[in-house]
XYZ file of C-alpha atoms in Angstrom:
526
model
C 185.064 39.167 -157.641
C 184.175 36.259 -155.491
C 181.633 38.426 -153.594
C 180.054 39.613 -156.970
C 179.595 35.894 -157.967
C 177.951 34.947 -154.679
C 175.771 38.022 -154.733
C 174.501 37.066 -158.282
C 173.866 33.556 -157.202
C 171.663 34.669 -154.304
C 169.874 37.182 -156.619
C 169.033 34.329 -159.120
C 168.227 31.614 -156.741
C 164.568 31.260 -155.782
C 163.810 31.729 -152.173
C 161.904 29.138 -150.184
C 159.171 31.853 -149.503
C 158.669 32.261 -153.269
C 158.582 28.502 -153.879
C 155.915 28.315 -151.205
C 153.973 31.176 -152.721
C 154.014 29.419 -156.170
C 152.978 26.072 -154.731
C 150.088 27.858 -152.948
C 149.064 29.630 -156.201
C 149.332 26.349 -158.161
C 147.077 24.557 -155.638
C 144.568 27.436 -155.654
C 144.605 27.272 -159.568
C 143.875 23.559 -159.345
C 141.011 24.007 -156.877
C 139.612 26.760 -159.037
C 139.731 24.627 -162.112
C 137.959 21.885 -160.256
C 135.307 24.221 -158.967
C 134.626 25.675 -162.450
C 134.560 22.214 -164.189
C 130.892 21.684 -165.259
C 131.335 18.082 -164.740
C 132.045 18.493 -160.925
C 129.547 21.152 -160.059
C 127.316 20.770 -157.158
C 124.248 22.615 -155.976
C 124.084 24.987 -153.166
C 124.605 23.241 -149.908
C 121.693 24.284 -147.853
C 119.273 23.441 -150.717
C 120.977 20.100 -151.117
C 120.625 19.268 -147.398
C 116.926 20.204 -147.665
C 116.422 17.751 -150.450
C 118.257 14.983 -148.975
C 116.386 15.466 -145.622
C 113.122 15.422 -147.685
C 114.173 12.020 -149.007
C 114.992 10.670 -145.657
C 111.768 11.893 -144.010
C 109.650 10.316 -146.860
C 111.482 6.992 -146.399
C 110.659 7.103 -142.743
C 107.073 8.240 -143.376
C 106.664 5.202 -145.694
C 108.187 2.668 -143.378
C 107.223 3.633 -139.782
C 103.799 1.940 -140.141
C 105.217 -1.194 -141.500
C 105.847 -3.069 -138.282
C 102.256 -2.269 -136.752
C 100.065 -1.876 -139.869
C 98.927 -5.463 -140.068
C 97.869 -5.382 -136.321
C 96.172 -2.078 -136.907
C 94.255 -3.362 -140.038
C 93.199 -6.437 -138.110
C 92.082 -4.326 -135.146
C 89.939 -2.255 -137.530
C 88.418 -5.289 -139.109
C 90.873 -5.688 -142.181
C 93.131 -8.439 -143.396
C 96.759 -8.916 -143.977
C 96.461 -8.421 -147.589
C 94.709 -5.025 -146.868
C 97.742 -4.198 -144.655
C 99.806 -4.624 -147.750
C 97.521 -2.397 -149.804
C 97.842 0.251 -147.023
C 101.701 0.046 -147.223
C 101.851 0.236 -150.981
C 98.965 2.371 -152.014
C 100.708 5.637 -151.528
C 102.773 4.984 -154.567
C 100.002 4.838 -156.799
C 98.614 8.281 -155.805
C 102.163 9.641 -155.951
C 102.388 8.488 -159.495
C 98.916 10.191 -160.274
C 100.008 13.451 -158.499
C 103.127 13.714 -160.518
C 101.127 14.262 -163.849
C 99.538 17.744 -162.768
C 102.532 18.689 -160.496
C 105.015 18.371 -163.474
C 102.680 20.731 -165.539
C 102.922 23.487 -162.991
C 106.322 23.285 -161.375
C 108.012 25.322 -164.211
C 111.143 23.288 -163.900
C 111.546 24.032 -160.163
C 111.303 22.342 -156.758
C 109.472 24.686 -154.362
C 106.146 23.835 -155.395
C 106.767 20.036 -154.908
C 108.337 20.544 -151.590
C 105.405 22.734 -150.195
C 102.810 19.990 -151.437
C 105.019 17.261 -150.032
C 105.062 18.869 -146.622
C 101.227 19.831 -146.588
C 100.182 16.308 -147.896
C 102.559 14.498 -145.317
C 101.139 16.418 -142.251
C 97.573 15.785 -143.576
C 98.043 12.213 -144.199
C 99.555 11.507 -140.777
C 96.716 13.303 -139.135
C 94.134 11.164 -140.979
C 96.098 7.978 -140.297
C 96.248 8.873 -136.625
C 92.514 9.719 -136.417
C 91.382 6.239 -137.719
C 91.569 4.573 -134.444
C 89.215 6.952 -132.635
C 86.911 6.959 -135.667
C 87.078 3.264 -135.723
C 86.855 3.349 -139.499
C 89.349 0.909 -141.475
C 89.363 2.885 -144.668
C 90.495 6.029 -142.871
C 93.994 4.594 -142.696
C 93.673 4.001 -146.297
C 92.672 7.517 -147.023
C 95.561 8.794 -144.716
C 98.021 6.744 -146.811
C 96.586 8.025 -149.950
C 97.052 11.661 -148.971
C 100.528 10.880 -147.742
C 101.098 9.378 -151.185
C 100.537 12.749 -152.966
C 103.557 14.018 -150.905
C 105.730 10.983 -151.957
C 105.751 12.476 -155.444
C 108.749 14.522 -154.034
C 110.664 11.248 -154.410
C 110.926 12.080 -158.148
C 111.942 15.637 -157.558
C 114.815 14.457 -155.208
C 116.146 12.234 -157.917
C 115.719 15.010 -160.559
C 117.412 17.494 -158.330
C 120.371 15.165 -157.837
C 120.911 14.793 -161.550
C 119.628 18.268 -162.788
C 122.277 19.160 -165.435
C 121.744 23.023 -164.536
C 123.137 22.533 -160.956
C 124.806 18.995 -160.896
C 127.774 17.877 -163.079
C 127.918 14.493 -164.736
C 130.631 13.278 -162.537
C 128.709 14.045 -159.296
C 125.209 12.686 -160.048
C 126.211 9.042 -158.828
C 127.704 10.651 -155.745
C 124.551 12.386 -154.916
C 122.495 9.390 -155.695
C 124.601 7.334 -153.161
C 123.552 10.182 -150.561
C 119.989 9.575 -151.537
C 120.711 5.922 -150.858
C 121.988 6.656 -147.368
C 118.700 8.319 -146.695
C 116.868 5.341 -148.049
C 118.855 3.308 -145.356
C 118.028 5.706 -142.707
C 114.301 5.375 -143.448
C 114.428 1.541 -143.700
C 116.147 1.297 -140.542
C 114.581 4.142 -138.369
C 111.119 3.660 -139.832
C 110.410 0.120 -138.636
C 112.434 0.667 -135.523
C 110.512 3.674 -134.430
C 107.148 2.076 -135.230
C 107.992 -0.925 -133.161
C 109.217 1.138 -130.216
C 105.931 3.263 -130.273
C 103.953 0.019 -130.432
C 105.606 -1.469 -127.348
C 106.501 1.547 -125.193
C 103.422 3.758 -125.818
C 101.263 0.802 -126.136
C 97.645 0.841 -124.988
C 97.957 1.028 -121.084
C 97.956 4.036 -118.664
C 98.176 7.365 -120.337
C 96.896 6.198 -123.725
C 93.421 6.394 -125.290
C 91.723 6.552 -128.586
C 93.913 9.304 -129.895
C 97.380 8.555 -128.571
C 98.372 4.900 -128.576
C 100.641 2.299 -130.025
C 99.090 2.481 -133.366
C 98.552 6.286 -133.744
C 101.580 7.815 -131.955
C 104.049 7.484 -134.867
C 101.680 9.298 -137.113
C 101.288 12.212 -134.632
C 105.054 12.513 -134.014
C 105.722 12.508 -137.726
C 103.035 15.191 -138.283
C 105.039 17.368 -135.899
C 108.369 16.715 -137.513
C 106.958 17.528 -141.010
C 105.654 20.812 -139.776
C 109.183 21.836 -138.284
C 110.834 20.750 -141.615
C 108.217 22.841 -143.640
C 109.539 25.901 -141.646
C 113.118 24.836 -142.483
C 112.247 24.750 -146.220
C 110.874 28.241 -146.116
C 114.131 29.670 -144.532
C 116.905 27.780 -146.201
C 115.830 26.323 -149.437
C 116.838 28.292 -152.707
C 114.958 27.044 -155.764
C 116.561 26.960 -159.228
C 115.560 29.607 -161.660
C 112.107 28.867 -162.889
C 111.288 28.284 -166.632
C 108.938 31.128 -167.955
C 107.842 29.616 -171.225
C 108.416 25.941 -171.998
C 106.582 25.782 -175.195
C 108.939 27.688 -177.474
C 111.321 26.008 -179.516
C 114.406 27.670 -177.751
C 113.062 27.199 -174.121
C 115.543 26.016 -171.550
C 113.933 22.532 -171.684
C 115.224 22.029 -175.176
C 118.580 23.726 -174.650
C 121.547 21.442 -174.101
C 123.513 22.663 -170.982
C 127.104 23.044 -172.025
C 129.742 25.383 -170.725
C 130.769 28.341 -172.797
C 133.638 30.317 -172.808
C 133.886 34.083 -172.161
C 132.586 35.989 -175.074
C 133.205 39.768 -175.735
C 129.886 41.377 -176.232
C 130.980 43.565 -179.093
C 129.950 43.836 -182.724
C 132.556 43.282 -185.243
C 132.567 46.383 -187.533
C 134.154 44.233 -190.326
C 131.189 41.817 -190.212
C 127.479 42.341 -191.165
C 126.454 39.863 -188.570
C 124.999 41.134 -185.333
C 126.077 39.248 -182.238
C 123.551 38.593 -179.391
C 124.348 38.303 -175.650
C 125.282 34.586 -175.913
C 127.859 35.069 -178.597
C 125.897 33.622 -181.378
C 125.859 35.373 -184.775
C 122.727 35.646 -186.817
C 122.980 36.128 -190.643
C 120.265 38.205 -192.234
C 121.985 38.335 -195.877
C 122.205 35.823 -198.624
C 125.467 36.930 -200.005
C 128.420 34.936 -198.682
C 130.833 36.914 -196.667
C 134.568 36.663 -197.404
C 136.531 34.426 -194.914
C 138.188 36.241 -192.104
C 140.385 34.863 -189.264
C 138.479 34.076 -186.035
C 138.426 36.883 -183.383
C 137.331 37.172 -179.993
C 134.498 39.608 -180.888
C 132.451 36.843 -182.868
C 131.763 33.374 -182.222
C 130.467 31.363 -185.208
C 127.583 28.850 -184.564
C 128.967 25.408 -183.592
C 128.324 22.545 -185.870
C 125.919 20.012 -184.764
C 128.574 17.342 -183.808
C 127.848 14.666 -181.449
C 130.144 16.073 -178.856
C 128.059 19.403 -178.310
C 124.649 18.658 -179.761
C 122.558 15.535 -179.013
C 119.741 14.240 -181.209
C 116.545 14.333 -179.496
C 115.771 10.797 -180.884
C 117.441 7.856 -179.122
C 119.220 5.117 -180.708
C 118.245 1.515 -180.381
C 121.139 0.879 -177.930
C 120.032 3.751 -175.742
C 116.454 2.427 -175.825
C 117.616 -0.830 -174.733
C 119.611 0.673 -171.889
C 116.484 2.702 -170.722
C 114.472 -0.562 -170.638
C 117.150 -2.492 -168.717
C 117.605 0.386 -166.144
C 113.856 0.880 -165.471
C 113.538 -2.791 -165.077
C 116.137 -2.766 -162.349
C 114.520 0.348 -160.772
C 111.019 -1.666 -160.627
C 112.661 -4.843 -159.463
C 114.814 -3.472 -156.713
C 111.734 -1.769 -155.043
C 109.365 -4.606 -155.805
C 111.552 -6.948 -153.915
C 112.482 -4.637 -151.078
C 108.771 -3.607 -150.558
C 107.662 -7.235 -150.701
C 109.986 -8.186 -147.764
C 109.184 -5.158 -145.827
C 105.453 -6.243 -145.963
C 105.879 -9.869 -145.672
C 108.260 -10.125 -142.680
C 105.829 -9.078 -140.058
C 103.123 -11.240 -141.571
C 105.193 -14.316 -142.056
C 106.968 -13.819 -138.742
C 103.657 -13.791 -136.958
C 102.171 -16.884 -138.456
C 105.296 -19.057 -138.410
C 105.302 -20.881 -135.083
C 109.048 -20.965 -134.981
C 109.354 -17.226 -135.382
C 106.085 -15.904 -133.611
C 107.140 -12.295 -134.220
C 105.293 -9.495 -132.575
C 105.123 -6.066 -134.310
C 107.929 -4.852 -131.970
C 110.104 -7.982 -132.890
C 109.210 -7.525 -136.559
C 110.062 -3.758 -136.451
C 113.510 -4.635 -134.840
C 114.273 -7.326 -137.281
C 113.616 -4.959 -140.324
C 115.511 -2.170 -138.635
C 118.614 -3.984 -137.434
C 118.877 -5.442 -140.984
C 118.643 -2.072 -142.629
C 120.973 -0.352 -140.164
C 123.532 -3.172 -140.642
C 123.736 -2.029 -144.329
C 124.332 1.466 -143.372
C 128.211 1.309 -143.059
C 128.102 -0.303 -146.578
C 126.154 2.540 -147.850
C 128.695 5.132 -146.487
C 131.553 3.116 -148.181
C 129.666 3.220 -151.409
C 129.642 6.966 -151.333
C 133.442 6.896 -151.610
C 133.540 4.118 -154.149
C 131.298 5.714 -156.665
C 134.109 7.889 -157.877
C 136.047 4.840 -158.904
C 133.607 2.166 -159.952
C 131.515 2.206 -162.995
C 127.686 2.377 -162.403
C 127.118 -0.863 -164.588
C 129.371 -2.987 -162.056
C 127.583 -1.495 -159.051
C 124.182 -2.523 -160.639
C 125.315 -6.044 -161.431
C 126.943 -6.417 -157.874
C 123.982 -5.470 -156.082
C 121.509 -7.517 -158.135
C 123.706 -10.630 -158.034
C 123.997 -10.126 -154.234
C 120.301 -9.823 -153.751
C 119.645 -12.572 -156.041
C 121.941 -15.065 -154.260
C 120.128 -14.216 -150.934
C 116.807 -15.055 -152.495
C 117.956 -18.530 -153.699
C 119.270 -19.306 -150.195
C 116.113 -18.123 -148.584
C 114.185 -20.421 -150.989
C 116.162 -23.411 -149.988
C 115.632 -22.482 -146.386
C 111.900 -22.470 -147.044
C 112.075 -25.917 -148.779
C 113.828 -27.409 -145.829
C 111.775 -25.463 -143.290
C 114.806 -24.115 -141.799
C 114.175 -20.447 -141.754
C 114.458 -20.418 -137.952
C 117.615 -22.627 -137.821
C 120.427 -21.655 -135.390
C 117.888 -19.367 -133.376
C 117.079 -19.582 -129.655
C 113.889 -19.085 -127.901
C 114.890 -16.750 -124.946
C 113.196 -13.519 -124.182
C 115.854 -11.338 -125.685
C 115.854 -13.304 -129.000
C 112.148 -13.020 -129.194
C 112.148 -9.288 -128.572
C 114.686 -8.245 -131.114
C 113.702 -10.911 -133.572
C 117.150 -11.437 -134.995
C 118.234 -14.101 -132.372
C 115.298 -16.418 -133.111
C 116.153 -16.608 -136.979
C 119.659 -15.728 -137.742
C 119.757 -17.471 -141.040
C 116.504 -15.603 -142.079
C 118.105 -12.369 -140.853
C 121.295 -12.743 -143.111
C 118.954 -13.313 -146.139
C 117.129 -10.145 -145.260
C 120.366 -8.267 -144.662
C 121.794 -9.374 -148.132
C 118.528 -8.645 -149.830
C 118.406 -5.091 -148.393
C 121.966 -4.394 -149.157
C 122.127 -5.870 -152.566
C 118.822 -4.262 -154.008
C 119.471 -0.928 -152.388
C 122.981 -0.583 -153.954
C 121.442 -1.723 -157.186
C 118.856 0.972 -156.884
C 121.492 3.605 -156.248
C 122.714 3.883 -159.863
C 119.547 3.710 -161.809
C 118.808 7.299 -161.797
C 122.376 8.486 -162.318
C 123.096 5.914 -164.960
C 119.969 6.545 -167.009
C 120.803 10.362 -166.896
C 124.216 9.713 -168.237
C 122.665 7.607 -171.151
C 120.463 10.457 -172.306
C 121.054 14.046 -173.562
C 122.056 16.523 -171.097
C 119.145 18.789 -171.249
C 116.484 19.815 -168.732
C 113.913 18.132 -170.764
C 115.515 14.691 -170.814
C 116.493 14.952 -167.194
C 112.793 15.300 -166.254
C 112.010 12.420 -168.684
C 114.486 10.136 -167.093
C 113.497 11.150 -163.545
C 109.874 10.132 -164.458
C 110.808 6.869 -166.009
C 112.906 5.875 -162.926
C 110.216 7.223 -160.481
C 107.336 5.441 -162.098
C 109.379 2.221 -162.204
C 109.926 2.563 -158.542
C 106.244 3.343 -157.976
C 105.269 0.145 -159.945
C 107.698 -1.813 -157.822
C 106.720 -0.534 -154.486
C 102.934 -0.875 -154.752
C 102.916 -4.349 -156.373
C 105.787 -5.449 -154.030
C 103.846 -4.427 -150.943
C 100.661 -6.318 -152.112
C 102.632 -9.180 -153.069
C 104.460 -9.314 -149.690
C 101.241 -8.942 -147.779
C 99.747 -11.859 -149.746
C 103.025 -13.977 -149.565
C 101.641 -16.336 -146.847
C 98.293 -16.798 -148.731
C 99.945 -17.622 -152.123
C 102.709 -19.659 -150.508
C 106.136 -18.494 -149.575
C 107.847 -20.686 -152.096
C 105.929 -19.155 -155.099
C 106.477 -15.682 -153.310
C 110.181 -15.975 -153.301
C 110.129 -17.707 -156.864
C 108.611 -14.835 -158.542
C 111.270 -12.523 -157.094
C 114.091 -14.711 -158.356
C 112.501 -14.707 -161.763
C 112.426 -10.907 -161.836
C 115.865 -10.700 -160.788
C 117.111 -13.241 -163.333
C 115.260 -11.307 -166.107
C 117.233 -7.989 -164.986
C 120.565 -9.717 -165.054
C 119.918 -11.210 -168.615
C 118.829 -7.775 -169.765
C 122.162 -6.194 -168.382
C 124.075 -8.810 -169.992
C 122.684 -8.131 -173.384
C 123.249 -4.449 -173.108
C 126.442 -4.566 -171.232
C 128.515 -2.402 -173.625
C 125.787 0.308 -173.781
C 125.712 0.708 -169.958
C 129.208 1.942 -169.817
C 129.197 5.552 -168.510
C 131.589 8.178 -166.759
C 132.109 7.463 -163.093
C 131.150 9.806 -160.145
């Protein structure tokens, strides 16, 4: 009898192997649920990498001429203000290119990628040819041509918030990776430009084609050619929209997850069922009520949880205005500092920056931000976008106020040394100035991270609204970039106190707007 009891216990007690198998099954179930959760979906990895690389290469292309563009323009007979125009002009033509490009892209990204590569290569060739031609406006034409390729910036943002391939809780994460690319471009661009200027130079082995001014353009033209080949091999576009003019086009359909539907017609009902599971009534007589079945799915009522009104409420419009203001302000201030530092550093007798020193100054400040950009990638899953926005704007605004005080006291070079190493890297000759630049770069880059993702969370989850939000943010960025670059180039001429004062005023307006619409800026994290 005892043996029988023991045998029964062993038969009913679960084994360790069985428990492990159950745990593994539970874990696989959780992973499967996370993978199938529409809020957590991500695009194909190879396509995502192509888009992130495009963003980084565009940033490098934009910034690589910053450290030497002032000297290049002066050599060809231009001015420092013209240099600022050369830096900022691509964004004007990028915005103009978007108008016809969006008409023919059919909701995809392949056309924009191909135009981006072709325009970037052509623009770099024209920019590099200006020295031999000895024509000032050829560098402007080169930058204008490159600007057509910079239209891809909008598509990078749209890709990372496209509800067809990116869940709502993954948009800020991808936007943070875009910011990492921005940091790479801001750091490597001026650094490489300064290195080419100094070490390629104008001595032995150089000439009218290959020298310190033109070598960055020729190298980047080759990089873009290699990247174009990679696009053709590894990029997989989203399904293109065939007809966007009909009422039921994919642009106007909200993207919501549906459960499985049995594709059968209920014999007890007169309503045919289409492939999506939606029944269409063609008779006017009411049918008797019947219990719900798997064979038919009645039309969902237009509740706020599954159907969004195309018209935005007043609070949503206020949020849109606030977010677009920050998108403009962040790039205005960043663009102004990037264009101003080489000019201000060269005319200030305490700094005496060369293009190489100015490039290092810009690059080290941007690269110092890089670890914080990586940390931000992991924090976005836990911190609301509105807190990130206000933190970045507050940090950058505080740095602007400190720099204004340093300018008033003529202490921008305080704490610096005049030895050879300090003069070469720029940082050692003006540590206080460098800290201000570091804080400005970190703060406004962080603030710009969430503009696209936060706006996409405020608007209906449709392809059409995703495209509109991408355009809103991108045109705000363009406005900030071009006006900021011109303002930075003219900063010494208008007076550095006025130059910084305008930036403080723009930041203050943004903080005030965010305070007014604070409760409307609340959105899901991630």
